[in-house]
mmCIF file with all atom_site columns, C-alpha atoms in Angstrom:
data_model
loop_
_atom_site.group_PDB
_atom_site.id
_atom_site.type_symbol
_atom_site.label_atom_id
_atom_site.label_alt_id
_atom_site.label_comp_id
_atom_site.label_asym_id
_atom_site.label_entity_id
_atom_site.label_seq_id
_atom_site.pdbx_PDB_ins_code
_atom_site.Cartn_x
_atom_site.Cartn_y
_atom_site.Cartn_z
_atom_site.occupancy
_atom_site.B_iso_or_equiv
_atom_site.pdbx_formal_charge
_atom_site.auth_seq_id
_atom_site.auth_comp_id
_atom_site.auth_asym_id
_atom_site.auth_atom_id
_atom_site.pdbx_PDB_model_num
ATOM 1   C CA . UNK A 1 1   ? -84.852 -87.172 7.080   1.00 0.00 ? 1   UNK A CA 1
ATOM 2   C CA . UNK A 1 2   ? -82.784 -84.191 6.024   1.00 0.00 ? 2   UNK A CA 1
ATOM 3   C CA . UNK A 1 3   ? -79.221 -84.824 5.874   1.00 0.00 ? 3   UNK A CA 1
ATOM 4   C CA . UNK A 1 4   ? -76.634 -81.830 6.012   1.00 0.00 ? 4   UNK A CA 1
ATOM 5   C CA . UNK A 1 5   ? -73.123 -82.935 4.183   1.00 0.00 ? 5   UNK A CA 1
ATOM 6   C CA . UNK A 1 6   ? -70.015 -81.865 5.888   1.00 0.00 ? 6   UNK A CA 1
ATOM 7   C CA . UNK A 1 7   ? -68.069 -79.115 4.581   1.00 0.00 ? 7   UNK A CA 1
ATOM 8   C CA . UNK A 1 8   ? -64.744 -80.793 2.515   1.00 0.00 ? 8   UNK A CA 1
ATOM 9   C CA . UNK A 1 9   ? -61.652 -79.816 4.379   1.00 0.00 ? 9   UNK A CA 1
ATOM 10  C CA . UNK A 1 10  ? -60.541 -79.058 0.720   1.00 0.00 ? 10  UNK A CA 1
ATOM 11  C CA . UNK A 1 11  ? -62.391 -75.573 0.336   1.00 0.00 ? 11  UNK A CA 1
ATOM 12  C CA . UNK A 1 12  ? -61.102 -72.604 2.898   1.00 0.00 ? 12  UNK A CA 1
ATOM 13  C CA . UNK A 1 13  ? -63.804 -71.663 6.028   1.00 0.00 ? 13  UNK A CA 1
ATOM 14  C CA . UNK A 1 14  ? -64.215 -68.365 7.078   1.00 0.00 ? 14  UNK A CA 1
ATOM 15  C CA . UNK A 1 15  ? -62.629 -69.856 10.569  1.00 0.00 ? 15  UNK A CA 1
ATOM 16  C CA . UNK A 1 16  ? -59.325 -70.589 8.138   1.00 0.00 ? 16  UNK A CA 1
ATOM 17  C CA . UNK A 1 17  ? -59.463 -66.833 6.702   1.00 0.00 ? 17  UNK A CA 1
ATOM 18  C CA . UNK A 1 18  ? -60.261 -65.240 10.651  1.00 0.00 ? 18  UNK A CA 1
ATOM 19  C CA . UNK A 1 19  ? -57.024 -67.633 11.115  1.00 0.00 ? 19  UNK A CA 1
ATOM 20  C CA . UNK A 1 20  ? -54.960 -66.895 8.225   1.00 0.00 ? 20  UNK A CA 1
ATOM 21  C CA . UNK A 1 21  ? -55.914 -62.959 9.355   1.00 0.00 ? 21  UNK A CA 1
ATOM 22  C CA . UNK A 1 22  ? -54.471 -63.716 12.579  1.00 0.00 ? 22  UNK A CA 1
ATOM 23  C CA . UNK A 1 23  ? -51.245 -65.200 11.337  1.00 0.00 ? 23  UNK A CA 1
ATOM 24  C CA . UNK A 1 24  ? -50.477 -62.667 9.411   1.00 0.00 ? 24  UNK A CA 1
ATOM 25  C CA . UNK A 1 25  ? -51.025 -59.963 11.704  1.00 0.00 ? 25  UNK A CA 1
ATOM 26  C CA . UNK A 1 26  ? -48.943 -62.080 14.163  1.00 0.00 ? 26  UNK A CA 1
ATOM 27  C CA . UNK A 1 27  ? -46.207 -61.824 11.101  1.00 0.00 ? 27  UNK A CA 1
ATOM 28  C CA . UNK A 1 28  ? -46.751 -58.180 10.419  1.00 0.00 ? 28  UNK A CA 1
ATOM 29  C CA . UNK A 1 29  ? -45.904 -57.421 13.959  1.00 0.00 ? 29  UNK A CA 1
ATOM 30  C CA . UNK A 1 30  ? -43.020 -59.765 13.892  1.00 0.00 ? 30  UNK A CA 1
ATOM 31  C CA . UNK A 1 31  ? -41.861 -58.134 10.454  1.00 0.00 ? 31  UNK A CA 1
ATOM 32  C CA . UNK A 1 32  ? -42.169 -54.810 12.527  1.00 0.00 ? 32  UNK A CA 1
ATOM 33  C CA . UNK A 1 33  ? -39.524 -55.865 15.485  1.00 0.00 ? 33  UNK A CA 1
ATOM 34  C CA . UNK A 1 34  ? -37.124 -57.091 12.260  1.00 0.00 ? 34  UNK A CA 1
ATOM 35  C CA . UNK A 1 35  ? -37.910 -61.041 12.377  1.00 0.00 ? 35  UNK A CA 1
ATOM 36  C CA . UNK A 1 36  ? -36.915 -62.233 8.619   1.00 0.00 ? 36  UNK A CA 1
ATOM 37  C CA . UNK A 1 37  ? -38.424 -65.554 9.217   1.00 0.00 ? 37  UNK A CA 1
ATOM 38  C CA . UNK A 1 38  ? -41.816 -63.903 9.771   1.00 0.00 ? 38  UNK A CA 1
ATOM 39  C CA . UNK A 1 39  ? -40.965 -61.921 6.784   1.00 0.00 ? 39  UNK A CA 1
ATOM 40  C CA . UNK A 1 40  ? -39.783 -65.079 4.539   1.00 0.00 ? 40  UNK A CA 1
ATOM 41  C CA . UNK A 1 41  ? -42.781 -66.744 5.345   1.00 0.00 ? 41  UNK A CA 1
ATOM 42  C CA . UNK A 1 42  ? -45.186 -64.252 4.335   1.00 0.00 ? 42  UNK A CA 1
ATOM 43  C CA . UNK A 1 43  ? -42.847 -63.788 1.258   1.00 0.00 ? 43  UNK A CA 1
ATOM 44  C CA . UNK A 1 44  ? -43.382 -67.551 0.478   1.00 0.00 ? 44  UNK A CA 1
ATOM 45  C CA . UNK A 1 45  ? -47.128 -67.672 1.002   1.00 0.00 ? 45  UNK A CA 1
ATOM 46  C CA . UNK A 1 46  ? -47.610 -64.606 -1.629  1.00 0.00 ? 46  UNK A CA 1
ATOM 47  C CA . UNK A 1 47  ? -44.892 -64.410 -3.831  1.00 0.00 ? 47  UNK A CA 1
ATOM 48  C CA . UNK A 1 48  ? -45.781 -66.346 -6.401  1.00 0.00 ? 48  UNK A CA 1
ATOM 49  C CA . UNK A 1 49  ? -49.845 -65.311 -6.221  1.00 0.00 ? 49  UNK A CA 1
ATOM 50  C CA . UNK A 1 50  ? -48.287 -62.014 -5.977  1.00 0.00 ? 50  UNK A CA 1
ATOM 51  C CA . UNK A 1 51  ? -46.350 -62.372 -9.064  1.00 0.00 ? 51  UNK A CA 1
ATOM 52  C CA . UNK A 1 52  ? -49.564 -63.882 -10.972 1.00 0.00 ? 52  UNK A CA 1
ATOM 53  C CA . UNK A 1 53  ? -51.645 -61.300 -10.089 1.00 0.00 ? 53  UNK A CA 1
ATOM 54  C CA . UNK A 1 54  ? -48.897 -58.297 -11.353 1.00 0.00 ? 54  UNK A CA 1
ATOM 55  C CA . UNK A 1 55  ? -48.450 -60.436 -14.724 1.00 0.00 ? 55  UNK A CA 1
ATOM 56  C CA . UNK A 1 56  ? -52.464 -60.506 -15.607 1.00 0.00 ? 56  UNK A CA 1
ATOM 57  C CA . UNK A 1 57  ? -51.521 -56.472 -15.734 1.00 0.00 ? 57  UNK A CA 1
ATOM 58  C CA . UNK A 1 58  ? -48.591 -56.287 -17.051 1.00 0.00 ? 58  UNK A CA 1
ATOM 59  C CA . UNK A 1 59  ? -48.292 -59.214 -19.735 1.00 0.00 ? 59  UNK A CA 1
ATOM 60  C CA . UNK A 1 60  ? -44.304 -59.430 -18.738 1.00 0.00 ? 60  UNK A CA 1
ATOM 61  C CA . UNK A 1 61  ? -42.566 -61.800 -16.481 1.00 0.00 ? 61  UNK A CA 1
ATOM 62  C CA . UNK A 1 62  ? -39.701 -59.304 -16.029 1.00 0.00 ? 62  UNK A CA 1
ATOM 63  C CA . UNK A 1 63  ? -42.177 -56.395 -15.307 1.00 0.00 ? 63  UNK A CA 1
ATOM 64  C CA . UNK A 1 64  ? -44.682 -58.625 -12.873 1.00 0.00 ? 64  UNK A CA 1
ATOM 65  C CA . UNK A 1 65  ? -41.718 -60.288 -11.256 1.00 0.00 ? 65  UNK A CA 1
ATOM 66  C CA . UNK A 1 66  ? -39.737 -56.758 -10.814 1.00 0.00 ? 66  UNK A CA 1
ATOM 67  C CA . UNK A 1 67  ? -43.074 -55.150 -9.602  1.00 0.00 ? 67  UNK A CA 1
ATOM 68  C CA . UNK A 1 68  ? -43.525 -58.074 -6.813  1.00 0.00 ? 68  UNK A CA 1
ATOM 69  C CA . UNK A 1 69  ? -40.223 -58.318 -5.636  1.00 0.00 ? 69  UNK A CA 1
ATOM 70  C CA . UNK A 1 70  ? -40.212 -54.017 -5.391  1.00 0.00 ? 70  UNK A CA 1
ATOM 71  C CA . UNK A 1 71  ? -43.287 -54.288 -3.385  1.00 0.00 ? 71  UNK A CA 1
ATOM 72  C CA . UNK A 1 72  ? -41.895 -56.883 -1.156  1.00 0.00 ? 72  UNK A CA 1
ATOM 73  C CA . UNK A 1 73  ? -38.533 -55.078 -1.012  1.00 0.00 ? 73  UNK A CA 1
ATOM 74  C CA . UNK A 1 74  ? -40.434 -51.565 0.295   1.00 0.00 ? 74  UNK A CA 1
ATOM 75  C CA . UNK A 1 75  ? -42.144 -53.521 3.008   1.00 0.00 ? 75  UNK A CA 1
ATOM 76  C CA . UNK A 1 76  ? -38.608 -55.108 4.658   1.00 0.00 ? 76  UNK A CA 1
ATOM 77  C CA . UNK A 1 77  ? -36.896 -51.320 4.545   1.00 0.00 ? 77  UNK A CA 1
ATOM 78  C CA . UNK A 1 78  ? -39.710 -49.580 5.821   1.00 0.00 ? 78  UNK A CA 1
ATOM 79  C CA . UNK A 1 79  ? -40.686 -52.802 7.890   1.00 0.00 ? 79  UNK A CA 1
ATOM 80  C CA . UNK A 1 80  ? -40.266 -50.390 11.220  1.00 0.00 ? 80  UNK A CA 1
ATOM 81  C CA . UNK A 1 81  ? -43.694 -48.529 10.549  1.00 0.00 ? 81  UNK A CA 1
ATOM 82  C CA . UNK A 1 82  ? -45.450 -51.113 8.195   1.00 0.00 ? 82  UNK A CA 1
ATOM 83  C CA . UNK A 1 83  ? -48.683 -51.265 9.792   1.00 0.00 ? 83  UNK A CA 1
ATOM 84  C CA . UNK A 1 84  ? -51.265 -52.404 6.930   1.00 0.00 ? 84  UNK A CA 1
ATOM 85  C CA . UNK A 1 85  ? -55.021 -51.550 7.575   1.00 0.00 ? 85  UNK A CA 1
ATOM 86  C CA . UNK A 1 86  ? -57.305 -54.142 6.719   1.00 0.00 ? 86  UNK A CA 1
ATOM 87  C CA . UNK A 1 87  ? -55.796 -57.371 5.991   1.00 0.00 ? 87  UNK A CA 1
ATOM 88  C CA . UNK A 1 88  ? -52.333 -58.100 5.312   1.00 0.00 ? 88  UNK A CA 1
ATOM 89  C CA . UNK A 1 89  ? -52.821 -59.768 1.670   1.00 0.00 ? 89  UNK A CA 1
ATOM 90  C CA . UNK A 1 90  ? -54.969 -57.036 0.979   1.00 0.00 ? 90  UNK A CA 1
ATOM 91  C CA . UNK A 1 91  ? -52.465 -54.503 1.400   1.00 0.00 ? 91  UNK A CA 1
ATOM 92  C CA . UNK A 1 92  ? -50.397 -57.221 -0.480  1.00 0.00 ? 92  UNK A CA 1
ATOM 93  C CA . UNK A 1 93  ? -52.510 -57.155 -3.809  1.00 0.00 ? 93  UNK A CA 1
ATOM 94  C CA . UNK A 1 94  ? -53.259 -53.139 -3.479  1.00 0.00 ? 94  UNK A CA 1
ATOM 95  C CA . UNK A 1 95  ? -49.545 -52.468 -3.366  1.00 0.00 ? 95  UNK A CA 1
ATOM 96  C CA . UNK A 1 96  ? -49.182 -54.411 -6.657  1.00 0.00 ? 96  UNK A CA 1
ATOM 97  C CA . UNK A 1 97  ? -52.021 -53.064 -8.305  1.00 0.00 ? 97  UNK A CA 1
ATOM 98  C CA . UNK A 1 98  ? -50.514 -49.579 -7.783  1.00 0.00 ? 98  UNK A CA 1
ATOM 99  C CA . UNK A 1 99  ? -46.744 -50.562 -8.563  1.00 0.00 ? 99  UNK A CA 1
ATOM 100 C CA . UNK A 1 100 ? -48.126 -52.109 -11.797 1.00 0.00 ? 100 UNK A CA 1
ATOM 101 C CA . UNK A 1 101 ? -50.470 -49.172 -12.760 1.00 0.00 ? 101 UNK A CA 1
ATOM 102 C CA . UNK A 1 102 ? -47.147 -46.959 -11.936 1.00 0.00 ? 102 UNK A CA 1
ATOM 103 C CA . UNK A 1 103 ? -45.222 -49.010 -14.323 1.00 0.00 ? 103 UNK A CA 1
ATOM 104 C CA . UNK A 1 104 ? -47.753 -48.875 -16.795 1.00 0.00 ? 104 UNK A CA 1
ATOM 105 C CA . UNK A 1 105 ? -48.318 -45.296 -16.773 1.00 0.00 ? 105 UNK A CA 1
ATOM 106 C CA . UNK A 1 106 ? -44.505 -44.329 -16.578 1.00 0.00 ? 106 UNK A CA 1
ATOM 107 C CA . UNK A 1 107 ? -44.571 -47.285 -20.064 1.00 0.00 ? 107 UNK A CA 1
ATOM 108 C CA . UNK A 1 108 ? -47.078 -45.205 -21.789 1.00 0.00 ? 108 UNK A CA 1
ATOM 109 C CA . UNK A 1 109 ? -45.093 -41.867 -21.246 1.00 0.00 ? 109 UNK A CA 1
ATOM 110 C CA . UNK A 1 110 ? -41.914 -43.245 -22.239 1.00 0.00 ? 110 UNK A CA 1
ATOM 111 C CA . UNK A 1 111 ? -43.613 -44.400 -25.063 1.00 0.00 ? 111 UNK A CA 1
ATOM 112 C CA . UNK A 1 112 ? -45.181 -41.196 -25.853 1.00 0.00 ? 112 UNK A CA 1
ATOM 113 C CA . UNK A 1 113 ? -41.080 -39.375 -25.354 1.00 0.00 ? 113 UNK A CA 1
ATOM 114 C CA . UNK A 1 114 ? -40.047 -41.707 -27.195 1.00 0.00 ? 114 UNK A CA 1
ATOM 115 C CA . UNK A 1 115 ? -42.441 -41.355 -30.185 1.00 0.00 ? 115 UNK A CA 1
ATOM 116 C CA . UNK A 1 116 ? -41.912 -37.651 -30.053 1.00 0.00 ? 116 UNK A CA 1
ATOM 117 C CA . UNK A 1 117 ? -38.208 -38.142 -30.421 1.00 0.00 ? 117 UNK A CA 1
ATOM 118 C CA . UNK A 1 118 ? -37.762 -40.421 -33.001 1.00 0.00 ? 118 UNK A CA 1
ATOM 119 C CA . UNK A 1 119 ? -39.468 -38.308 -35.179 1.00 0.00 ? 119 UNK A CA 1
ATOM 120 C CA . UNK A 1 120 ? -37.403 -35.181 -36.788 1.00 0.00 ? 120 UNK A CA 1
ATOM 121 C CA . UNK A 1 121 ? -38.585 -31.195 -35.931 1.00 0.00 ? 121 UNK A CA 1
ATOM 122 C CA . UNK A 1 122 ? -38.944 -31.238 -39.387 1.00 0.00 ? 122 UNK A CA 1
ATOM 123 C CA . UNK A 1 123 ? -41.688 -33.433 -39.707 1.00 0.00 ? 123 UNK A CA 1
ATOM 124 C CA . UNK A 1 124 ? -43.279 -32.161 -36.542 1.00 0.00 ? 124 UNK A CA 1
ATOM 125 C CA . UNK A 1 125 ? -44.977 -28.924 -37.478 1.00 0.00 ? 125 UNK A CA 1
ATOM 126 C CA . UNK A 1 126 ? -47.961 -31.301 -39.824 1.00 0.00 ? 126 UNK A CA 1
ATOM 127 C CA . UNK A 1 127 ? -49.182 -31.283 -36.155 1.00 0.00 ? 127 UNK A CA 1
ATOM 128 C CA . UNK A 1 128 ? -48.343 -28.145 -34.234 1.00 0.00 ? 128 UNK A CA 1
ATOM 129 C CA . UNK A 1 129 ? -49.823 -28.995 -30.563 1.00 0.00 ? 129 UNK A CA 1
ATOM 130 C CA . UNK A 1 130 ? -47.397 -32.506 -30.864 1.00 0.00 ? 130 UNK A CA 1
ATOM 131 C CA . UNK A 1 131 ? -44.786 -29.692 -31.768 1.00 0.00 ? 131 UNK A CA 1
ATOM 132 C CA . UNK A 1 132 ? -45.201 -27.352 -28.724 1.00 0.00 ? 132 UNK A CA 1
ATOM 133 C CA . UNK A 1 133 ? -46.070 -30.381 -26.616 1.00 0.00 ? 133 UNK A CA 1
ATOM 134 C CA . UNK A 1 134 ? -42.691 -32.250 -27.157 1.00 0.00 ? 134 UNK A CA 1
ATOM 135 C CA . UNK A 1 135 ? -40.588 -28.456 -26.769 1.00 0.00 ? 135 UNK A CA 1
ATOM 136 C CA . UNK A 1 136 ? -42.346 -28.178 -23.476 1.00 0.00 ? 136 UNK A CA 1
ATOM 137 C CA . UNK A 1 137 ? -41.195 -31.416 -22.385 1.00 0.00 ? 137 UNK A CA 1
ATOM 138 C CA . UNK A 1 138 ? -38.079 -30.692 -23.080 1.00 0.00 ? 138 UNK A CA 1
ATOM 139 C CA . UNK A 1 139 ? -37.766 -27.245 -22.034 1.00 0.00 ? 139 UNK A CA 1
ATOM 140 C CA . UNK A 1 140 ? -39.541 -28.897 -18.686 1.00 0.00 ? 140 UNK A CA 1
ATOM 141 C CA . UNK A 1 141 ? -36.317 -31.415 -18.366 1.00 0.00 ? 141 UNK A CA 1
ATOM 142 C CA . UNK A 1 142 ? -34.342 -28.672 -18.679 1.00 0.00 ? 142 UNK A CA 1
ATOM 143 C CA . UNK A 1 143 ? -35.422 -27.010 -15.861 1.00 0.00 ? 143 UNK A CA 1
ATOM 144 C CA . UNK A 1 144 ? -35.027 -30.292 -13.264 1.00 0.00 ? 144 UNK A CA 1
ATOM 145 C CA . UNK A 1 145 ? -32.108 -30.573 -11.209 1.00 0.00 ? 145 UNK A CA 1
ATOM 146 C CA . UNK A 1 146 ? -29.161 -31.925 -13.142 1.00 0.00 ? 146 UNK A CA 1
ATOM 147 C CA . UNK A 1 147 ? -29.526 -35.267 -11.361 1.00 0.00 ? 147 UNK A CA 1
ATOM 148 C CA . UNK A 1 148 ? -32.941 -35.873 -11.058 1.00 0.00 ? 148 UNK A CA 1
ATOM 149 C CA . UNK A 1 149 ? -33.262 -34.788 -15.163 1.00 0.00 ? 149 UNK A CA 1
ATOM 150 C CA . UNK A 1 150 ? -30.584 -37.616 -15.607 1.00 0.00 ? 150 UNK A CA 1
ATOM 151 C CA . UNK A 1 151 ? -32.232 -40.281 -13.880 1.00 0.00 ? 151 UNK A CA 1
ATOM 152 C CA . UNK A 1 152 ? -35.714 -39.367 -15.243 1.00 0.00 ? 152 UNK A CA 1
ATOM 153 C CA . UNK A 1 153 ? -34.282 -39.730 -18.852 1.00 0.00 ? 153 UNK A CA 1
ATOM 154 C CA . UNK A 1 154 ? -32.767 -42.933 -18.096 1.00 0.00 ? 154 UNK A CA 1
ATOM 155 C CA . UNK A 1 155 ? -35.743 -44.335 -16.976 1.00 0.00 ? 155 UNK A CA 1
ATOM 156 C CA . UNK A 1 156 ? -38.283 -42.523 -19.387 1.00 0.00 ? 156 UNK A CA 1
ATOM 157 C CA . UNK A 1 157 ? -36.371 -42.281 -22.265 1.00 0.00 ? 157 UNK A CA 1
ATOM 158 C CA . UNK A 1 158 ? -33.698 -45.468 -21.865 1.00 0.00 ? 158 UNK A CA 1
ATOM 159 C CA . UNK A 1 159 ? -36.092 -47.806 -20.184 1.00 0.00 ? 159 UNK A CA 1
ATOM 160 C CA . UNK A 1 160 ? -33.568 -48.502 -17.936 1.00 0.00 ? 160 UNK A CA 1
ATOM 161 C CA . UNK A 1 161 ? -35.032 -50.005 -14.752 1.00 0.00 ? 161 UNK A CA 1
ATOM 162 C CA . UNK A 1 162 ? -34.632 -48.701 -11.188 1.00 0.00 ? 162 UNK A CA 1
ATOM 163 C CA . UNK A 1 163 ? -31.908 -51.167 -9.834  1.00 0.00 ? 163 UNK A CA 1
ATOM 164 C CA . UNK A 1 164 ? -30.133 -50.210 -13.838 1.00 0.00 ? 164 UNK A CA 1
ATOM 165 C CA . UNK A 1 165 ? -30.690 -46.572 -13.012 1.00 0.00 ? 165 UNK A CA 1
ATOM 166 C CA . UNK A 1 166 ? -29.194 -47.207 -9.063  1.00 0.00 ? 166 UNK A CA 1
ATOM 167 C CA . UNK A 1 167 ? -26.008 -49.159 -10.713 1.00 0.00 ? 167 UNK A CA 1
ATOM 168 C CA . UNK A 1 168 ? -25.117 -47.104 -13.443 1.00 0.00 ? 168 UNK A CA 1
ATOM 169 C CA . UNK A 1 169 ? -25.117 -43.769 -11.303 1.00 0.00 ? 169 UNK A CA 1
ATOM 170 C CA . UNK A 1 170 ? -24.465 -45.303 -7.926  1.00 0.00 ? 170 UNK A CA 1
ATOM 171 C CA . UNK A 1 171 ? -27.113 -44.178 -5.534  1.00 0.00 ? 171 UNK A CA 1
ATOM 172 C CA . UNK A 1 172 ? -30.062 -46.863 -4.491  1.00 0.00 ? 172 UNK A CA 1
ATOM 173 C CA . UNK A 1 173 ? -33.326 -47.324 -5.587  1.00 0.00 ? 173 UNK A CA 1
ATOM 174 C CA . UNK A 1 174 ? -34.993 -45.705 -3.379  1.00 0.00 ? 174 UNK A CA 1
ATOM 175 C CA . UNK A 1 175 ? -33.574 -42.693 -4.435  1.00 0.00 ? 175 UNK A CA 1
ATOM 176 C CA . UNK A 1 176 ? -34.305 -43.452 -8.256  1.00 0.00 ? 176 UNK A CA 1
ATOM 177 C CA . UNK A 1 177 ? -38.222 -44.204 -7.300  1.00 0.00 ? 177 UNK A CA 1
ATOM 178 C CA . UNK A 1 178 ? -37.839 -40.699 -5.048  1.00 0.00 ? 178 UNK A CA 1
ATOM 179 C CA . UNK A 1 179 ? -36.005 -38.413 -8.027  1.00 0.00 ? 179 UNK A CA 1
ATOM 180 C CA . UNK A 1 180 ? -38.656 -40.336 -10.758 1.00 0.00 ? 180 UNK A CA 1
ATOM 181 C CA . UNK A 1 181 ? -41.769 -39.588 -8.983  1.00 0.00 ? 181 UNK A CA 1
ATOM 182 C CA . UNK A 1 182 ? -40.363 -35.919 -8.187  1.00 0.00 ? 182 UNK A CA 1
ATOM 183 C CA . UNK A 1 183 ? -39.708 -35.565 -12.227 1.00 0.00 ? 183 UNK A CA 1
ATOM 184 C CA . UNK A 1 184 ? -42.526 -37.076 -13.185 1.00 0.00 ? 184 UNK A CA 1
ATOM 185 C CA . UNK A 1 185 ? -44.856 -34.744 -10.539 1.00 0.00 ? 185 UNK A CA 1
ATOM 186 C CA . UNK A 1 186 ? -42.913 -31.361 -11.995 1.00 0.00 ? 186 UNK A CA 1
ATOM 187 C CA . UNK A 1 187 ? -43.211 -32.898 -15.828 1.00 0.00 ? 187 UNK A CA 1
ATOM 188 C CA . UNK A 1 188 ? -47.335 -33.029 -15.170 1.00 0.00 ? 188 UNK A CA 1
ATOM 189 C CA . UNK A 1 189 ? -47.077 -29.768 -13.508 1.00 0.00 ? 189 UNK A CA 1
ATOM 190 C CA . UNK A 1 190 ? -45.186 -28.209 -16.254 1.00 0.00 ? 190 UNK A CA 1
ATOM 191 C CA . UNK A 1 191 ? -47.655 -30.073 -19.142 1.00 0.00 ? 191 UNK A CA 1
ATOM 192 C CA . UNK A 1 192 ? -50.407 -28.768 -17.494 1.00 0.00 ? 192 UNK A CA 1
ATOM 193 C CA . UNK A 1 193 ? -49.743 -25.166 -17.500 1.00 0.00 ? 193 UNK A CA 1
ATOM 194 C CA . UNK A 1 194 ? -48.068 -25.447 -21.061 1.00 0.00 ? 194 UNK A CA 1
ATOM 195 C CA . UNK A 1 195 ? -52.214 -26.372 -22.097 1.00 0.00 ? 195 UNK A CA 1
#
């Protein structure tokens, strides 16, 4: 006689993930109208996996726990058109994955900026292209808005984070991420036609 052996309540079902789906759907919707509760629990069911997940790419508690919280922090102030396609924790993850690839990529030029600076123009022309690549940055600063140049350093070139970068000049962090991408986008530009 064959004998099939009940599934252990233990291990998820797809009838838990159809439900956990549904829940938070029901809690995106909710998060749409403004309900924080709906919002704290989807913060408390992800958070921390969140945070995990951000950390395996970043190596930095600061960095994975800034990148999380960010992510979670664009969701509540633009909670009024949040409308994630797919499921929710999927959005969840991709969000991090792209914060944390952001941060590492903006790491990796402010490394780079950083590199070029500490070294004297004297010492620069053993490699000519480093030369004329680190004058077009800067000539490329130059050229940004006052404000957005300013921010751009701090962040690039101080390593300051966003919130540090929305205290020290007093304007939020939305505006930072804004004037950084913007810099960033004209600094590519700029790089691209100095090849």
């Amino acid at each position: 006689m064959l004998r099939f052996a009940t599934q252990p309540r233990s291990l998820p079902s797809w009838d838990d993930d159809v439900r956990t789906d549904a829940d938070e759907r029901a809690w995106a919707d909710r998060i749409r109208a403004g309900d924080m509760d709906a919002f704290e629990a989807l913060y408390r069911r992800y958070w921390e996996r969140l945070y995990s997940f951000a950390f395996r790419y970043l190596r930095s508690k600061e960095d994975a726990e800034e990148v999380t919280q960010d992510v979670f922090c664009r969701i509540w102030r633009g909670r009024a058109h949040w409308v994630p396609a797919g499921a929710v924790r999927n959005y969840l993850y991709l969000a991090v994955r792209n914060s944390a690839r952001d941060r590492l990529e903006r790491a990796a030029v402010a490394r780079r900026w950083s590199m070029s600076q500490r070294e004297p123009a004297a010492e620069v022309p053993s490699d000519p292209e480093a030369a004329d690549l680190v004058a077009a940055v800067e000539r490329a600063l130059a050229e940004l808005p006052s404000k957005r140049a300013e921010v751009c350093e701090l962040r690039l070139i101080g390593g300051l984070s966003y919130a540090q970068i929305a205290a020290q000049l007093g304007i939020c962090e939305k505006t930072v991420e804004t004037q950084i991408a913007r810099g960033l986008k004209f600094l590519r530009d700029r790089m691209r036609e100095a090849r």
